[in-house]
PDB file of C-alpha atoms and ligand atoms in Angstrom:
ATOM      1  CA  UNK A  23     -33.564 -42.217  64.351  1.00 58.00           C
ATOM      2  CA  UNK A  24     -32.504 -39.551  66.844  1.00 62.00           C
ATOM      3  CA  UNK A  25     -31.692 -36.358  65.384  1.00 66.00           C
ATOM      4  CA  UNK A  26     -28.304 -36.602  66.637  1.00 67.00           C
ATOM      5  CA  UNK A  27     -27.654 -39.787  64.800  1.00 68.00           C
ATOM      6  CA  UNK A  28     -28.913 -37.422  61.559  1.00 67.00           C
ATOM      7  CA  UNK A  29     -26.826 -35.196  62.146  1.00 67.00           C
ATOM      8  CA  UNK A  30     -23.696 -37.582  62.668  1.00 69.00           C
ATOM      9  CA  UNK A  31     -24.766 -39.881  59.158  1.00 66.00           C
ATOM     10  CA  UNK A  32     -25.465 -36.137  57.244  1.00 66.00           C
ATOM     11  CA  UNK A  33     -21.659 -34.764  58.599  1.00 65.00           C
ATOM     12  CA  UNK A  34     -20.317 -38.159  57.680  1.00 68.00           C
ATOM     13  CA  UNK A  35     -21.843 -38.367  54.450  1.00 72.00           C
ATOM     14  CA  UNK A  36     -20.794 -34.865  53.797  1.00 67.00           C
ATOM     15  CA  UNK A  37     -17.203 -35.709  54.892  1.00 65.00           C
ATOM     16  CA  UNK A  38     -17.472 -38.477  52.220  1.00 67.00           C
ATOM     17  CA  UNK A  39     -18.413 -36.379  49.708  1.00 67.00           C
ATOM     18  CA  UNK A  40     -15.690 -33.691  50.271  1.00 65.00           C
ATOM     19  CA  UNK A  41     -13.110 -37.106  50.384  1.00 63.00           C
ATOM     20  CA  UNK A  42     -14.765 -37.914  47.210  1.00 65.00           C
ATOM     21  CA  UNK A  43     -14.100 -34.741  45.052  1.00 60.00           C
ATOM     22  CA  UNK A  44     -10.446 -34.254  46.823  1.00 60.00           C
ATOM     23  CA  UNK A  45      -9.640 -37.477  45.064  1.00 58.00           C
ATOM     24  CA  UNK A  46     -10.861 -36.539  42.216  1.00 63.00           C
ATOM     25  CA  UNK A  47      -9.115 -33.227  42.069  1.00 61.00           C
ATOM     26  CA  UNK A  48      -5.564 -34.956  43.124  1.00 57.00           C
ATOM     27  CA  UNK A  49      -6.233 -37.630  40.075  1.00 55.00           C
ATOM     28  CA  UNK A  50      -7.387 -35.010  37.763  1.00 52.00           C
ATOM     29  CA  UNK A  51      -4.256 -32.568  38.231  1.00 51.00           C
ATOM     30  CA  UNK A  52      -1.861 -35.574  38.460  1.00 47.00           C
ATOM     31  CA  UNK A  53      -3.483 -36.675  35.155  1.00 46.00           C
ATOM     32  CA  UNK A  54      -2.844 -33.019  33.958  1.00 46.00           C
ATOM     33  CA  UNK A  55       0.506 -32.225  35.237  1.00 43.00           C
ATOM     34  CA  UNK A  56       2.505 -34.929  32.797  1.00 41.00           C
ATOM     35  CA  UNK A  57       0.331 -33.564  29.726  1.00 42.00           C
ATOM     36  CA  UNK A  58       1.272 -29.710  30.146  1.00 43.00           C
ATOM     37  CA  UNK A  59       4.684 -28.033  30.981  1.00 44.00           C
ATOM     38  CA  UNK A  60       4.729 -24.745  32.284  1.00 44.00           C
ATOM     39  CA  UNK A  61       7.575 -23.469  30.280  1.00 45.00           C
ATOM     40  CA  UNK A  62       4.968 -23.565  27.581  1.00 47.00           C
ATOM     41  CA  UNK A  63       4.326 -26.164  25.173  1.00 50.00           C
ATOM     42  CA  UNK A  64       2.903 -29.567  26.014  1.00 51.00           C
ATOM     43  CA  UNK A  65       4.816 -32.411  27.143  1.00 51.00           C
ATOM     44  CA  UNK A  66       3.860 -34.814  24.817  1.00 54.00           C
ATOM     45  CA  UNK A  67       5.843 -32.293  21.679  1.00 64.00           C
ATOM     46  CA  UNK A  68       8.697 -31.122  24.426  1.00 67.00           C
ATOM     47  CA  UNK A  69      10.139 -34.658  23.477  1.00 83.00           C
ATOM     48  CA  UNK A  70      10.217 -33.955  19.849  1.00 91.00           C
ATOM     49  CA  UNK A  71      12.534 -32.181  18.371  1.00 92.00           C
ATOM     50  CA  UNK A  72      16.603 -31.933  19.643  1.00 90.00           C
ATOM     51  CA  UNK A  73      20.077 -30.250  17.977  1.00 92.00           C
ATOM     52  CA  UNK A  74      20.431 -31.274  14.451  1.00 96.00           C
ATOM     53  CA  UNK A  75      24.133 -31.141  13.368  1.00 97.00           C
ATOM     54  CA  UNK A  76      24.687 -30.901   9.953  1.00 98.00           C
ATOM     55  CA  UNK A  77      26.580 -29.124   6.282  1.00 97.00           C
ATOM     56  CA  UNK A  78      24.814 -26.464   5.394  1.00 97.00           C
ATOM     57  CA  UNK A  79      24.267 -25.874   1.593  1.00 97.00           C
ATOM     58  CA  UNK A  80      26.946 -23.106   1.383  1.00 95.00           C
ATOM     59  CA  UNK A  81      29.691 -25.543   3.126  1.00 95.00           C
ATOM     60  CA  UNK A  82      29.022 -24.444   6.983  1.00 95.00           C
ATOM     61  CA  UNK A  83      28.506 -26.690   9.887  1.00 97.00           C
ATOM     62  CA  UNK A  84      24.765 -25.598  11.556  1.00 97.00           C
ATOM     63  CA  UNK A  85      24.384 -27.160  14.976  1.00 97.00           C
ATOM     64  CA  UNK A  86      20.560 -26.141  15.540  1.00 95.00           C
ATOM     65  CA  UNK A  87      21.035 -25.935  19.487  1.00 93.00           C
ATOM     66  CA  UNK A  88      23.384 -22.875  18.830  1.00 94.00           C
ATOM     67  CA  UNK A  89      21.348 -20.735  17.156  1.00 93.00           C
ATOM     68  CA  UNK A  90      19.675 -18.884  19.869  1.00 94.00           C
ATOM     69  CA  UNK A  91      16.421 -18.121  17.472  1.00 96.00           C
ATOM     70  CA  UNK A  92      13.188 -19.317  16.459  1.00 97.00           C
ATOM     71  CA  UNK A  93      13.502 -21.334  13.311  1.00 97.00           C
ATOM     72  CA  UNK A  94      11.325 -23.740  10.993  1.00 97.00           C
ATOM     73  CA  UNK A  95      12.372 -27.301  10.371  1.00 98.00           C
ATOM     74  CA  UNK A  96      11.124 -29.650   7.697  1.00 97.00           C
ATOM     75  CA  UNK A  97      12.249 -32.941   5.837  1.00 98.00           C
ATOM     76  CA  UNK A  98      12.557 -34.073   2.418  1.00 98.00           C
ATOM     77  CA  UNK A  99      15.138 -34.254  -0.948  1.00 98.00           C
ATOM     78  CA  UNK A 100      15.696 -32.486  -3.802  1.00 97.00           C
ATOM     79  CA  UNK A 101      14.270 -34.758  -6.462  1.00 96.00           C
ATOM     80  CA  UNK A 102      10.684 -34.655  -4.357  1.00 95.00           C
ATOM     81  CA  UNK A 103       8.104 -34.162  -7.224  1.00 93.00           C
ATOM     82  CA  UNK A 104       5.689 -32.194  -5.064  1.00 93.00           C
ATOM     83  CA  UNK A 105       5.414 -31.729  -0.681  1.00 95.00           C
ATOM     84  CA  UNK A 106       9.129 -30.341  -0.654  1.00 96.00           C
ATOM     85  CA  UNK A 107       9.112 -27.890  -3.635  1.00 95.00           C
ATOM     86  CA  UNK A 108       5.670 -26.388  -2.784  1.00 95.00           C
ATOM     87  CA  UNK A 109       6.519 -26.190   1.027  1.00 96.00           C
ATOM     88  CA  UNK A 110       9.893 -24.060  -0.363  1.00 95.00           C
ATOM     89  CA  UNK A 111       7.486 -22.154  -2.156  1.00 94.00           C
ATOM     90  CA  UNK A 112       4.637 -21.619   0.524  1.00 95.00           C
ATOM     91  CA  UNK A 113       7.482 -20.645   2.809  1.00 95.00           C
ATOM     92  CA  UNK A 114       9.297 -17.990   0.681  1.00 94.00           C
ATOM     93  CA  UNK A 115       5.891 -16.487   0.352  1.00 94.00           C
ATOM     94  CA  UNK A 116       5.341 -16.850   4.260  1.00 96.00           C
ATOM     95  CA  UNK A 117       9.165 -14.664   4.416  1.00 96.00           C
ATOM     96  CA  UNK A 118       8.239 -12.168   1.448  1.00 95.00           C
ATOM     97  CA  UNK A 119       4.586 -11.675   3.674  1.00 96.00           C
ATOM     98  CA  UNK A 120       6.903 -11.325   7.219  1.00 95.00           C
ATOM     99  CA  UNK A 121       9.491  -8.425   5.664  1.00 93.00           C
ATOM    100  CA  UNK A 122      11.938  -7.482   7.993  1.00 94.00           C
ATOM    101  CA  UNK A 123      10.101  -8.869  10.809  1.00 93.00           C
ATOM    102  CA  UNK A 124      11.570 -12.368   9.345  1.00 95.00           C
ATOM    103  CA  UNK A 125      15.301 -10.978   8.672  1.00 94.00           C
ATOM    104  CA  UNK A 126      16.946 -13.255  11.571  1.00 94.00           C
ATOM    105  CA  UNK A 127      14.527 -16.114  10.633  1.00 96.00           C
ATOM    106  CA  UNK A 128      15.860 -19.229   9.280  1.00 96.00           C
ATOM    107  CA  UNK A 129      13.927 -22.190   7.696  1.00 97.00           C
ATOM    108  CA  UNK A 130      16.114 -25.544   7.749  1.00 98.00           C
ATOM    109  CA  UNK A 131      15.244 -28.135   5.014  1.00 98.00           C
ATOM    110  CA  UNK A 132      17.002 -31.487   5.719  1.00 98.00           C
ATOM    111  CA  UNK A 133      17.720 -33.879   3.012  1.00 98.00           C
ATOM    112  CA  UNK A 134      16.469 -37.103   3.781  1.00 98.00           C
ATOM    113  CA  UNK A 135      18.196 -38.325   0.594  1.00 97.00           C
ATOM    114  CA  UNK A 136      21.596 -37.995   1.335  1.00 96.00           C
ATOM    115  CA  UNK A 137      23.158 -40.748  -1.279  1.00 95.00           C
ATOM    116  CA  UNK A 138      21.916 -37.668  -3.641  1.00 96.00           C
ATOM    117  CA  UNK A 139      21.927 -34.357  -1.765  1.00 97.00           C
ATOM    118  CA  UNK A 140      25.548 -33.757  -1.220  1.00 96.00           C
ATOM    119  CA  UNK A 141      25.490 -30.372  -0.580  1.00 94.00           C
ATOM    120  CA  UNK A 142      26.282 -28.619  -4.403  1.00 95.00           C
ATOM    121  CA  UNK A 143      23.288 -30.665  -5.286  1.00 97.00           C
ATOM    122  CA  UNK A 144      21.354 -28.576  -2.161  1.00 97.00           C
ATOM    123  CA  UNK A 145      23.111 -25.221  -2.943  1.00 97.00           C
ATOM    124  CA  UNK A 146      22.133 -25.496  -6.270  1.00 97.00           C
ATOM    125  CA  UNK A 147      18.727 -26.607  -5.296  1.00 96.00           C
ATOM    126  CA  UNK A 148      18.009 -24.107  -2.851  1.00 96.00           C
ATOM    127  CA  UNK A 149      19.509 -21.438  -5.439  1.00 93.00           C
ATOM    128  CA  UNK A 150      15.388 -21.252  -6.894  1.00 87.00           C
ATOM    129  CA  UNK A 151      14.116 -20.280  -3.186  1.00 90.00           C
ATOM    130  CA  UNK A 152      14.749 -17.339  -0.519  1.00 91.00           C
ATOM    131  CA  UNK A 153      18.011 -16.986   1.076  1.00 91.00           C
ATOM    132  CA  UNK A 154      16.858 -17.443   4.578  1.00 95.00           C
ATOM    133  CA  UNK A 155      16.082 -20.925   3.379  1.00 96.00           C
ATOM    134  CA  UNK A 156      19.220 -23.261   4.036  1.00 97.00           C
ATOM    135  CA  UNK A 157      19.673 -27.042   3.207  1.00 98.00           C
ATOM    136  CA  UNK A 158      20.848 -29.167   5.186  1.00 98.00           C
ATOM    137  CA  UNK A 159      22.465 -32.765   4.357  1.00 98.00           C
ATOM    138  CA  UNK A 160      25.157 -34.564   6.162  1.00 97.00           C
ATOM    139  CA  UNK A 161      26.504 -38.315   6.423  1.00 97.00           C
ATOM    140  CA  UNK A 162      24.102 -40.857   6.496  1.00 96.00           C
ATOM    141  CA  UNK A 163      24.449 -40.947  10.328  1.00 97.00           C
ATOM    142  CA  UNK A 164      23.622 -37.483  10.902  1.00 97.00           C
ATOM    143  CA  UNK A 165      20.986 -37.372   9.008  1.00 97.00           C
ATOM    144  CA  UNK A 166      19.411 -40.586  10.885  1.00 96.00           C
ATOM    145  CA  UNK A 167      20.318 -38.642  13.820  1.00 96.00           C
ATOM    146  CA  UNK A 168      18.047 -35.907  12.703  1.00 97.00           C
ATOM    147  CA  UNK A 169      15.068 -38.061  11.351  1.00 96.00           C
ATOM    148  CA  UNK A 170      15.358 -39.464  15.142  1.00 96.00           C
ATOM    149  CA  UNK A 171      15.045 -36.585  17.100  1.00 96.00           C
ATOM    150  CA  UNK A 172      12.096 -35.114  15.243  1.00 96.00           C
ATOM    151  CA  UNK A 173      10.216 -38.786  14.636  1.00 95.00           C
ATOM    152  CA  UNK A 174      10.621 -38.137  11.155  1.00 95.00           C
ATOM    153  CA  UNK A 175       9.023 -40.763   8.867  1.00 95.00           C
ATOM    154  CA  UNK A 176      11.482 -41.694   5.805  1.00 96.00           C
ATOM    155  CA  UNK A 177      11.755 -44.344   3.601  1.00 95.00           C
ATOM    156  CA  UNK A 178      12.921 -45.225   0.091  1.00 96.00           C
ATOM    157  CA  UNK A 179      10.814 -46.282  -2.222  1.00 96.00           C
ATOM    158  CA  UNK A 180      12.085 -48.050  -5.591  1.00 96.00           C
ATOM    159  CA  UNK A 181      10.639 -46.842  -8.759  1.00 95.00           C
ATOM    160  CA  UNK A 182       9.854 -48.995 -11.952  1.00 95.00           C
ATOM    161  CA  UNK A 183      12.877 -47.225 -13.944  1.00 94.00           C
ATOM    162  CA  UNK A 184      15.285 -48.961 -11.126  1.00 94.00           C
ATOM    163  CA  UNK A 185      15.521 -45.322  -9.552  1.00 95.00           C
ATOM    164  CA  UNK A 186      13.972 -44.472  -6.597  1.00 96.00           C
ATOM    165  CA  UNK A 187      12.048 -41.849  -4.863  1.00 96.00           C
ATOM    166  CA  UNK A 188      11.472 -40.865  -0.475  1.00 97.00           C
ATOM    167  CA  UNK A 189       8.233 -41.316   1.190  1.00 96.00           C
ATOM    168  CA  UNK A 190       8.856 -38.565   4.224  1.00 96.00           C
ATOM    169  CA  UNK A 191       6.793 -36.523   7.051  1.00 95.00           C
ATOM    170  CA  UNK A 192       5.431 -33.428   5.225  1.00 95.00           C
ATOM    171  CA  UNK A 193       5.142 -31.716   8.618  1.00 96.00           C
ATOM    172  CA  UNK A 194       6.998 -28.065   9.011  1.00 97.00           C
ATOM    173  CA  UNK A 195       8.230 -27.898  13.159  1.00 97.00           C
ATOM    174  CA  UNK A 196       8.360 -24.545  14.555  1.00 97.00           C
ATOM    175  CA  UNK A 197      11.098 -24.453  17.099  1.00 96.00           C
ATOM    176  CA  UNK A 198      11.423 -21.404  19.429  1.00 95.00           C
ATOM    177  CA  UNK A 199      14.670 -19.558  20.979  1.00 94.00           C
ATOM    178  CA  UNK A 200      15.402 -22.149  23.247  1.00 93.00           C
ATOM    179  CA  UNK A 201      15.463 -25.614  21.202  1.00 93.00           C
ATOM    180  CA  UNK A 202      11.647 -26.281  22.110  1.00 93.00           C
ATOM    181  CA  UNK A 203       9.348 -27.705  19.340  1.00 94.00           C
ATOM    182  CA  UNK A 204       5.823 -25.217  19.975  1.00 94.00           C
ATOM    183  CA  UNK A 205       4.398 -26.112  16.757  1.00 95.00           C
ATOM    184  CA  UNK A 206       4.096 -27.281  13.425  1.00 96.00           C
ATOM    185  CA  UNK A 207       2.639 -26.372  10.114  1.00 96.00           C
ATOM    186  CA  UNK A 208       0.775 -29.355   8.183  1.00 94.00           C
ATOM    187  CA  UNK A 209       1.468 -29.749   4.676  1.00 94.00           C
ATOM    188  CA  UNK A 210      -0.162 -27.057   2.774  1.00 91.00           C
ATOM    189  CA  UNK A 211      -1.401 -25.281   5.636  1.00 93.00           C
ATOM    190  CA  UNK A 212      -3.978 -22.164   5.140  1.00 96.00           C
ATOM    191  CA  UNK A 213      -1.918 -19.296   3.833  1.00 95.00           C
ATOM    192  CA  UNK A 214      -3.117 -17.110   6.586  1.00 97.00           C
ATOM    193  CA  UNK A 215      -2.848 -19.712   9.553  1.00 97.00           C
ATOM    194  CA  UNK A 216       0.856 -20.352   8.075  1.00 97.00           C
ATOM    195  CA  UNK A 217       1.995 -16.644   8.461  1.00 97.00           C
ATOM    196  CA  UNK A 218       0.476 -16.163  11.570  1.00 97.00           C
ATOM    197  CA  UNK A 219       2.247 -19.027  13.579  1.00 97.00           C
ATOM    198  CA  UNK A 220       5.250 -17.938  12.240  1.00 97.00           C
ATOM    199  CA  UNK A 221       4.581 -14.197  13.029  1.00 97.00           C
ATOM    200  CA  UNK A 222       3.758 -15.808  16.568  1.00 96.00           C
ATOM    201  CA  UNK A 223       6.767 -17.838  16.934  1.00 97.00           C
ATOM    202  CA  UNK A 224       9.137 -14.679  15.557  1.00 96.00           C
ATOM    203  CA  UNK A 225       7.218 -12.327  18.293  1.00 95.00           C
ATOM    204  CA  UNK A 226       7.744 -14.974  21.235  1.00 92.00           C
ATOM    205  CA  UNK A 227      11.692 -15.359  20.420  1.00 87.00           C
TER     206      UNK A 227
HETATM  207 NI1  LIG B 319       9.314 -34.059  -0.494  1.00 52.09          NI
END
């Protein structure tokens, strides 16, 4: 071989090479572009969440896109023998923690019960818990409206007495200023990791 034609098979294989990992770079940020969204937050949550539009337990209409704020979102019904009570409870201890820092804060619980939480039943209800806490309930149709936009599991389940109780999502969403989902809290998330997403979510508006 004459080292010409070397030189002309090493350049082309080089060129090959370059070709190869240019590829690879174009497939690996096209791969990456749908998964995160620059205006924070990953795509794959930006499509969770959406205005909820429902009574309030003291009477008033709350239409979640107008609020402007960070809030916290979560599911259930007031005759829930366990997630929803101690969520209430973790999260008035989460707003005692925050102080003032939390005064503007709001933490929505939606009744997926609605047949039973009219809203005296949630006024009363929410009575035991910290003001910034409001229920929310609504016609049927809002509140499938709700469960929609935040992929809310909820289902009754029929109990031997002929009553019946809700399986729901025990997930708390974390929506920021602008409408966007940027988190969630699991069901009975570490005290510590609880206030600090929320101190996080206040800060970022
Ligand atoms: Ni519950």
């Amino acid at each position: 071989m004459t080292s010409r034609r070397k030189a002309s098979l090493l350049i082309g294989s080089l060129f090959g090479v370059l070709l190869i990992c240019m590829t690879a770079l174009a497939a690996l940020t096209g791969l990456l572009r749908p998964l995160y969204d620059p205006r924070g937050g990953l795509d794959s949550i930006a499509s969770i969440g959406g205005p909820v539009r429902l009574t309030a337990h003291t009477g008033e209409r709350v239409d979640t896109a107008a609020i402007g704020k960070p809030f916290a979102i979560f599911f259930g019904f007031t005759h829930c023998p366990d997630v929803c009570p101690t969520t209430l409870a973790e999260m008035t201890q989460t707003l005692s923690e925050l102080g003032p820092a939390a005064k503007d804060f709001r933490i929505y619980f939606v009744s997926v019960d609605p047949e039973r939480d009219t809203p005296a039943v949630m006024a009363s209800y929410m009575g035991s818990f910290d003001k910034r806490m409001i229920g929310l309930t609504g016609t049927p149709a809002e509140i499938d409206a709700a469960v929609k936009a935040y992929r809310v599991f909820a289902r009754k389940v029929p109990t031997k007495d002929g009553d019946y109780t809700m399986d729901h999502t025990a997930t708390t969403y974390l929506v920021d200023g602008k409408g966007r989902l940027v988190g969630t809290l699991a069901y009975e998330e570490d005290a510590k990791v609880r206030l600090e997403k929320v101190r996080r979510l206040i800060a970022a508006g």
